C-alpha positions as CSV (number, residue, x, y, z in Angstrom):
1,X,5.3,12.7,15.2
2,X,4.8,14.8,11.8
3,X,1.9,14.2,9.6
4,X,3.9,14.8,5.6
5,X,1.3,15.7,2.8
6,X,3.9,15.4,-0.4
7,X,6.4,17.4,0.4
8,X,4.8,19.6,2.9
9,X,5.6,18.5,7.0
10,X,3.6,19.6,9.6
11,X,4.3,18.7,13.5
12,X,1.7,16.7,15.5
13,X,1.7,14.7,18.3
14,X,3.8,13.9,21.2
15,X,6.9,11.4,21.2
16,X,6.6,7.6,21.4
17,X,8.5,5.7,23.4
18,X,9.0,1.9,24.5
19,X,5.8,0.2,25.3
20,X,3.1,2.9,23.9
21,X,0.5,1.8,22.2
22,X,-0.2,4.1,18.9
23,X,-3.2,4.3,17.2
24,X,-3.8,5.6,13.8
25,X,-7.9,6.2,12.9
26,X,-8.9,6.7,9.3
27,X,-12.1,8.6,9.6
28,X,-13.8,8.2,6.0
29,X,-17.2,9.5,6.8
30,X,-18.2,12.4,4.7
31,X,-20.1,14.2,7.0
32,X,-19.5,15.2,11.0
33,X,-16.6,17.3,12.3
34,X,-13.7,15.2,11.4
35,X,-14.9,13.9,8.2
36,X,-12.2,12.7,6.0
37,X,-9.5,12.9,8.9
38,X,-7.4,11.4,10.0
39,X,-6.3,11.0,13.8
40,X,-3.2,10.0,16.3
41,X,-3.7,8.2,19.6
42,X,-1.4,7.4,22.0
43,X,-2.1,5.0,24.7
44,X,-5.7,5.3,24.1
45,X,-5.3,9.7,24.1
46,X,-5.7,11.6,21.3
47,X,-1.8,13.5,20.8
48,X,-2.6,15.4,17.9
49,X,-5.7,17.5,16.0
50,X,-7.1,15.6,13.3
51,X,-5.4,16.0,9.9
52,X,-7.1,16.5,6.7
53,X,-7.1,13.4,4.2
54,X,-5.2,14.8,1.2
55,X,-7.7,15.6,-1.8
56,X,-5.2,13.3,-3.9
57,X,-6.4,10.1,-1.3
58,X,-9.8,11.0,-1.7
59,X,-11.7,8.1,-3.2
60,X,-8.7,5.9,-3.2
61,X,-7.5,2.6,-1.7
62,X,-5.3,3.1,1.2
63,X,-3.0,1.2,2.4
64,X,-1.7,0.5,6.0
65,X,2.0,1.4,6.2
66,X,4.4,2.6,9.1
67,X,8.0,4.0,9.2
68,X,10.2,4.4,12.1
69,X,13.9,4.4,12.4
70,X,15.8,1.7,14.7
71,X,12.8,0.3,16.5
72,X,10.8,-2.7,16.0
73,X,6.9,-2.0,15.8
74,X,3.8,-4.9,16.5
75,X,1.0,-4.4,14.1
76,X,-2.6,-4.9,15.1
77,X,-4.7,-4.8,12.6
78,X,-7.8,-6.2,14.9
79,X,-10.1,-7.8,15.7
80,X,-10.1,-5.0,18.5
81,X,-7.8,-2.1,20.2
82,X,-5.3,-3.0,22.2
83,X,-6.2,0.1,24.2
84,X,-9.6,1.1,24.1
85,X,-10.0,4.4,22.5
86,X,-12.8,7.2,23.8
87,X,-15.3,6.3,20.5
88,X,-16.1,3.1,19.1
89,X,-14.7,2.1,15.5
90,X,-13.9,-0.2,13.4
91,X,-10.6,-2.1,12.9
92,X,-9.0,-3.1,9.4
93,X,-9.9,-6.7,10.1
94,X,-13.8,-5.8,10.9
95,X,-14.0,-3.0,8.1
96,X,-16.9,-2.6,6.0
97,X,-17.1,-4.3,2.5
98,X,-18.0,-0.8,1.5
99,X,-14.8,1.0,3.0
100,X,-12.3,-1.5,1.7
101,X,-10.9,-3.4,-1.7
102,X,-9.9,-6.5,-1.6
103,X,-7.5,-7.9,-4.5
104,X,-8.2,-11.8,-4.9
105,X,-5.3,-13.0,-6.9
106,X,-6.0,-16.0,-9.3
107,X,-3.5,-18.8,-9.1
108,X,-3.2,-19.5,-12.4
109,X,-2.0,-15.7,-13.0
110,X,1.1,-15.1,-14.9
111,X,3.1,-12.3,-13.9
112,X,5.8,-10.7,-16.1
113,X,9.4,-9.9,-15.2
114,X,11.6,-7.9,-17.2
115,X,15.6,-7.0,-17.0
116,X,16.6,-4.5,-18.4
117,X,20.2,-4.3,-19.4
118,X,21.8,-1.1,-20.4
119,X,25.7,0.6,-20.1
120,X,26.4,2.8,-17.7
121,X,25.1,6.6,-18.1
122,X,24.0,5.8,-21.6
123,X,20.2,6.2,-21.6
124,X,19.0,3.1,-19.2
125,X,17.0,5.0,-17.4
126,X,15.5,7.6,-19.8
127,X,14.8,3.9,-21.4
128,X,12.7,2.8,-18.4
129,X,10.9,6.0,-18.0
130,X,9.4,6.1,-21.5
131,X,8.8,2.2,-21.0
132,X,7.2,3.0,-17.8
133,X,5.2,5.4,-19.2
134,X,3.7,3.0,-21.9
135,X,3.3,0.3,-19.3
136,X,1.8,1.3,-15.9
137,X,1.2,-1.9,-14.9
138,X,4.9,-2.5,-14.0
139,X,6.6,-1.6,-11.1
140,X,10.5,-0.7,-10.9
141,X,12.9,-2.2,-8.3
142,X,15.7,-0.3,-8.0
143,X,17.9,2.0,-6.3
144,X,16.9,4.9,-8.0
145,X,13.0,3.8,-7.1
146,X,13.9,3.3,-3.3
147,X,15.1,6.9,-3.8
148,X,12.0,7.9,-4.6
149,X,10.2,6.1,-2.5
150,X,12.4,7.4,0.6
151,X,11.3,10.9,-0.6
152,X,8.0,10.5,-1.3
153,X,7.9,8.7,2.8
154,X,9.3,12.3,4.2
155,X,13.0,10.4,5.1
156,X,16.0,13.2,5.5
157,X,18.8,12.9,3.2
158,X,21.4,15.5,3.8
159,X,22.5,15.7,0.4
160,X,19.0,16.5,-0.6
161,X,17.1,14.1,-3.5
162,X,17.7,16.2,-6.7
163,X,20.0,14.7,-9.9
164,X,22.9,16.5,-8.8
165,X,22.8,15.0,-5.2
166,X,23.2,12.0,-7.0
167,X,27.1,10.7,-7.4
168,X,25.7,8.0,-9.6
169,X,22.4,7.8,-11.9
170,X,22.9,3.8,-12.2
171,X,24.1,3.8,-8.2
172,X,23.3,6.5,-6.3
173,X,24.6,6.3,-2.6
174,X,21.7,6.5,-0.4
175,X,23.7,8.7,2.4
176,X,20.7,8.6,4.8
177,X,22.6,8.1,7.9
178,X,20.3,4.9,8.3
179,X,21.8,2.0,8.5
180,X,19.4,-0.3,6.9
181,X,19.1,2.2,4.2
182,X,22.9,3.4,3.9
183,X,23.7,-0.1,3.3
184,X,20.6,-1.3,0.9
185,X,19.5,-4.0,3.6
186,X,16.0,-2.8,3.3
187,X,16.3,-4.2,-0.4
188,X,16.1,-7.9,1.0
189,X,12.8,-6.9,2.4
190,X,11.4,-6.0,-1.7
């Protein structure tokens, strides 16, 4: 496996295959040798040195998230392991109030959509950046943001991710060699 901090990749770990059973431990003490690591098991064996929590994570709320290509993957997010690992922790389900935040959402909550409709290469998106700046609280959907996104995971593209990889600011081909992302299926999952 690799371990991506931004843009920077750094091998760790062994290869998974069929049947293993991968942990991933989140060490958020602040004190003790791996303090603020965090750690790769396979089948109950650490495969890889603990890795440094990025400064930028410090402080923050993480949140679980796992990417693979052309596999299917079972979560467990507790109550325990499903292979015991050599130390005793605790599992998302059983985390400390302290270590986590939890978002209740109110049911009378109204959430706000918005479409924006532009031409073609005339300013849509310069548009959406400045309106995005203004208004953090929105999120965009769109082929440009799953760009990002597939960037920002560590994903190979070939063409590379700058503008001028792009054919299309409004529709840029994803050319991942990924099926599911080739051919904007992971979009039904949004």
């Amino acid at each position: 496996g690799n371990f991506f901090r931004g843009r920077r990749k750094s091998t760790g770990g062994s290869k998974f295959t069929t049947g293993d059973v991968v942990t991933l431990v989140v060490n958020m003490d602040t004190t003790g040798t791996n303090a603020k690591t965090v750690s790769l098991f396979k089948d109950g064996q650490r495969c890889s040195p603990p890795q440094p929590l990025p400064e930028s994570l410090a402080n923050q709320a993480l949140y679980p998230a796992l990417s693979f290509r052309n596999i299917c993957v079972f979560y467990n997010f507790g109550p325990v392991p499903l292979v015991p690992l050599p130390f005793t922790c605790r599992m998302v389900k059983d985390a400390s109030q302290k270590d986590v935040t939890i978002k209740v959402e109110k049911p009378d909550e109204q959430h706000e959509i918005l479409f924006p409709v532009s031409l073609p290469d005339e300013g849509g998106f310069d548009w959406l950046d400045q309106f995005l700046e203004s208004h953090p609280s929105f999120t965009e959907l769109s082929d440009r943001a799953l760009l990002r996104w597939c960037e920002k995971s560590g994903i190979n593209r070939p063409k590379g991710y700058q503008a001028a990889a792009r054919s299309s600011n409004d529709k840029p081909e994803m050319g991942f060699g990924i099926a599911a992302l080739d051919d904007l299926g992971v979009r039904r999952m949004l």
